[in-house]
mmCIF file of C-alpha atoms in Angstrom:
data_model
loop_
_atom_site.group_PDB
_atom_site.id
_atom_site.type_symbol
_atom_site.label_atom_id
_atom_site.label_comp_id
_atom_site.label_asym_id
_atom_site.label_seq_id
_atom_site.Cartn_x
_atom_site.Cartn_y
_atom_site.Cartn_z
ATOM 1 C CA UNK A 1 19.677 34.853 -5.946
ATOM 2 C CA UNK A 2 22.732 33.290 -4.390
ATOM 3 C CA UNK A 3 24.436 30.340 -6.082
ATOM 4 C CA UNK A 4 23.415 28.091 -3.175
ATOM 5 C CA UNK A 5 19.742 28.958 -3.632
ATOM 6 C CA UNK A 6 19.977 28.332 -7.384
ATOM 7 C CA UNK A 7 21.498 24.896 -6.744
ATOM 8 C CA UNK A 8 18.852 24.078 -4.126
ATOM 9 C CA UNK A 9 16.051 25.026 -6.546
ATOM 10 C CA UNK A 10 17.718 22.982 -9.306
ATOM 11 C CA UNK A 11 17.888 19.982 -6.947
ATOM 12 C CA UNK A 12 14.207 20.384 -6.097
ATOM 13 C CA UNK A 13 13.278 20.544 -9.782
ATOM 14 C CA UNK A 14 15.306 17.397 -10.485
ATOM 15 C CA UNK A 15 13.573 15.560 -7.653
ATOM 16 C CA UNK A 16 10.116 16.726 -8.790
ATOM 17 C CA UNK A 17 10.769 15.645 -12.390
ATOM 18 C CA UNK A 18 12.116 12.311 -11.149
ATOM 19 C CA UNK A 19 9.052 11.622 -9.015
ATOM 20 C CA UNK A 20 6.787 12.507 -11.936
ATOM 21 C CA UNK A 21 8.619 10.003 -14.136
ATOM 22 C CA UNK A 22 8.558 7.351 -11.398
ATOM 23 C CA UNK A 23 4.751 7.359 -11.553
ATOM 24 C CA UNK A 24 4.716 6.280 -15.217
ATOM 25 C CA UNK A 25 4.150 2.685 -16.353
ATOM 26 C CA UNK A 26 7.118 2.378 -18.726
ATOM 27 C CA UNK A 27 10.249 0.956 -17.113
ATOM 28 C CA UNK A 28 12.503 3.245 -19.169
ATOM 29 C CA UNK A 29 10.664 6.292 -17.811
ATOM 30 C CA UNK A 30 10.916 4.854 -14.304
ATOM 31 C CA UNK A 31 14.655 4.435 -14.881
ATOM 32 C CA UNK A 32 14.961 8.049 -16.021
ATOM 33 C CA UNK A 33 12.963 9.116 -12.940
ATOM 34 C CA UNK A 34 15.260 7.204 -10.586
ATOM 35 C CA UNK A 35 18.318 8.778 -12.196
ATOM 36 C CA UNK A 36 16.881 12.308 -12.056
ATOM 37 C CA UNK A 37 15.726 11.962 -8.460
ATOM 38 C CA UNK A 38 19.043 10.502 -7.321
ATOM 39 C CA UNK A 39 20.993 13.309 -9.001
ATOM 40 C CA UNK A 40 18.686 15.862 -7.348
ATOM 41 C CA UNK A 41 19.238 14.290 -3.931
ATOM 42 C CA UNK A 42 23.008 14.242 -4.504
ATOM 43 C CA UNK A 43 22.910 17.911 -5.438
ATOM 44 C CA UNK A 44 20.932 18.749 -2.291
ATOM 45 C CA UNK A 45 23.418 16.768 -0.180
ATOM 46 C CA UNK A 46 26.269 18.866 -1.490
ATOM 47 C CA UNK A 47 24.355 22.147 -1.174
ATOM 48 C CA UNK A 48 23.385 21.379 2.415
ATOM 49 C CA UNK A 49 26.985 20.561 3.366
ATOM 50 C CA UNK A 50 27.851 24.238 3.409
ATOM 51 C CA UNK A 51 30.562 26.262 1.731
ATOM 52 C CA UNK A 52 33.691 24.668 0.319
ATOM 53 C CA UNK A 53 36.646 24.455 2.631
ATOM 54 C CA UNK A 54 40.085 22.984 3.020
ATOM 55 C CA UNK A 55 40.792 19.282 2.916
ATOM 56 C CA UNK A 56 40.184 17.561 6.284
ATOM 57 C CA UNK A 57 43.809 17.039 7.217
ATOM 58 C CA UNK A 58 45.059 16.868 10.806
ATOM 59 C CA UNK A 59 46.755 20.056 11.853
ATOM 60 C CA UNK A 60 44.594 22.481 9.849
ATOM 61 C CA UNK A 61 42.360 25.089 11.445
ATOM 62 C CA UNK A 62 39.068 23.298 12.328
ATOM 63 C CA UNK A 63 37.037 26.341 11.291
ATOM 64 C CA UNK A 64 38.275 26.152 7.680
ATOM 65 C CA UNK A 65 37.975 22.384 7.155
ATOM 66 C CA UNK A 66 35.186 21.059 4.941
ATOM 67 C CA UNK A 67 32.859 18.391 6.291
ATOM 68 C CA UNK A 68 33.676 15.078 4.543
ATOM 69 C CA UNK A 69 30.465 13.298 5.571
ATOM 70 C CA UNK A 70 28.179 14.737 2.832
ATOM 71 C CA UNK A 71 30.767 13.835 0.195
ATOM 72 C CA UNK A 72 30.893 10.266 1.493
ATOM 73 C CA UNK A 73 27.091 10.104 1.479
ATOM 74 C CA UNK A 74 27.000 11.311 -2.135
ATOM 75 C CA UNK A 75 29.528 8.674 -3.158
ATOM 76 C CA UNK A 76 27.411 5.999 -1.476
ATOM 77 C CA UNK A 77 24.266 7.344 -3.161
ATOM 78 C CA UNK A 78 25.999 7.232 -6.549
ATOM 79 C CA UNK A 79 26.834 3.546 -6.067
ATOM 80 C CA UNK A 80 23.281 2.734 -4.963
ATOM 81 C CA UNK A 81 21.718 4.617 -7.883
ATOM 82 C CA UNK A 82 24.079 2.864 -10.315
ATOM 83 C CA UNK A 83 23.028 -0.543 -8.986
ATOM 84 C CA UNK A 84 19.344 0.411 -9.107
ATOM 85 C CA UNK A 85 19.704 1.728 -12.647
ATOM 86 C CA UNK A 86 21.425 -1.473 -13.768
ATOM 87 C CA UNK A 87 18.636 -3.557 -12.212
ATOM 88 C CA UNK A 88 15.875 -1.490 -13.844
ATOM 89 C CA UNK A 89 17.672 -1.607 -17.194
ATOM 90 C CA UNK A 90 17.937 -5.405 -16.986
ATOM 91 C CA UNK A 91 14.241 -5.653 -16.036
ATOM 92 C CA UNK A 92 13.279 -3.402 -18.934
ATOM 93 C CA UNK A 93 15.360 -5.430 -21.408
ATOM 94 C CA UNK A 94 13.905 -8.730 -20.184
ATOM 95 C CA UNK A 95 10.375 -7.351 -20.303
ATOM 96 C CA UNK A 96 10.955 -6.165 -23.865
ATOM 97 C CA UNK A 97 12.282 -9.614 -24.835
ATOM 98 C CA UNK A 98 9.273 -11.430 -23.365
ATOM 99 C CA UNK A 99 6.386 -9.089 -24.168
ATOM 100 C CA UNK A 100 7.631 -6.701 -26.854
ATOM 101 C CA UNK A 101 7.224 -3.652 -24.602
ATOM 102 C CA UNK A 102 8.465 -2.477 -21.225
ATOM 103 C CA UNK A 103 5.167 -1.409 -19.675
ATOM 104 C CA UNK A 104 4.271 -2.697 -16.219
ATOM 105 C CA UNK A 105 1.024 -4.685 -16.194
ATOM 106 C CA UNK A 106 -1.634 -4.510 -13.487
ATOM 107 C CA UNK A 107 -1.251 -7.005 -10.686
ATOM 108 C CA UNK A 108 -4.145 -9.457 -10.262
ATOM 109 C CA UNK A 109 -4.200 -9.074 -6.484
ATOM 110 C CA UNK A 110 -4.214 -5.283 -6.795
ATOM 111 C CA UNK A 111 -7.348 -5.557 -8.913
ATOM 112 C CA UNK A 112 -8.991 -7.744 -6.250
ATOM 113 C CA UNK A 113 -8.126 -5.249 -3.507
ATOM 114 C CA UNK A 114 -9.452 -2.407 -5.671
ATOM 115 C CA UNK A 115 -12.758 -4.235 -6.245
ATOM 116 C CA UNK A 116 -13.089 -4.967 -2.517
ATOM 117 C CA UNK A 117 -12.467 -1.332 -1.675
ATOM 118 C CA UNK A 118 -15.046 -0.188 -4.209
ATOM 119 C CA UNK A 119 -17.640 -2.646 -2.906
ATOM 120 C CA UNK A 120 -16.590 -2.040 0.737
ATOM 121 C CA UNK A 121 -16.917 -5.727 1.551
ATOM 122 C CA UNK A 122 -15.271 -5.423 4.935
ATOM 123 C CA UNK A 123 -18.065 -3.319 6.441
ATOM 124 C CA UNK A 124 -20.890 -5.382 4.894
ATOM 125 C CA UNK A 125 -19.516 -8.662 6.282
ATOM 126 C CA UNK A 126 -19.279 -7.409 9.849
ATOM 127 C CA UNK A 127 -21.823 -8.949 12.180
ATOM 128 C CA UNK A 128 -21.935 -7.716 15.770
ATOM 129 C CA UNK A 129 -23.441 -10.952 17.154
ATOM 130 C CA UNK A 130 -20.982 -13.321 15.470
ATOM 131 C CA UNK A 131 -18.634 -15.241 17.717
ATOM 132 C CA UNK A 132 -14.846 -15.053 17.612
ATOM 133 C CA UNK A 133 -14.687 -18.273 15.497
ATOM 134 C CA UNK A 134 -15.544 -16.416 12.280
ATOM 135 C CA UNK A 135 -12.229 -16.200 10.459
ATOM 136 C CA UNK A 136 -12.829 -15.257 6.841
ATOM 137 C CA UNK A 137 -9.614 -13.218 6.521
ATOM 138 C CA UNK A 138 -7.301 -16.226 6.984
ATOM 139 C CA UNK A 139 -9.131 -18.385 4.448
ATOM 140 C CA UNK A 140 -11.598 -20.228 6.691
ATOM 141 C CA UNK A 141 -15.287 -19.958 5.918
ATOM 142 C CA UNK A 142 -17.919 -19.937 8.577
ATOM 143 C CA UNK A 143 -21.064 -21.843 7.720
ATOM 144 C CA UNK A 144 -23.895 -20.024 9.463
ATOM 145 C CA UNK A 145 -26.385 -22.860 8.925
ATOM 146 C CA UNK A 146 -24.460 -25.536 10.794
ATOM 147 C CA UNK A 147 -22.338 -23.408 13.077
ATOM 148 C CA UNK A 148 -18.997 -24.855 12.047
ATOM 149 C CA UNK A 149 -16.136 -23.979 9.749
ATOM 150 C CA UNK A 150 -16.062 -25.430 6.269
ATOM 151 C CA UNK A 151 -12.278 -25.392 5.803
ATOM 152 C CA UNK A 152 -11.817 -28.858 7.282
ATOM 153 C CA UNK A 153 -11.027 -27.839 10.850
ATOM 154 C CA UNK A 154 -14.420 -29.086 12.091
ATOM 155 C CA UNK A 155 -14.875 -26.387 14.724
#
């Protein structure tokens, strides 16, 4: 295998391991996943930029000059991953101070959406003969007995 292929495979492995760690519930593992994935992406940036060349100085042969854009993108990605890592580290520390662990808890609204999806409430509530005034998604309730909304709008 060529050195470029070895580096491309190594970048893919880093990204795969980073995505696996991103799916965990511990913020420290998420932080490790972000760092691994960002290093894998940086490695793939440099591999995809092509072979090494001369410095991009005016007056050199254009065929032998290296492309500076991938190097600039890697530098930008390093700064972004550093800021993201600092933010995740601060979140993990604060979570450990408040709760004694750094695990992410379930969101209450996510549980409601999951229960609705399991019960499939959207298809049961559909009535083909209902008028356009039925607006249960925005919070209004339609009272079928009296034919008006019960949210105070009086329609």
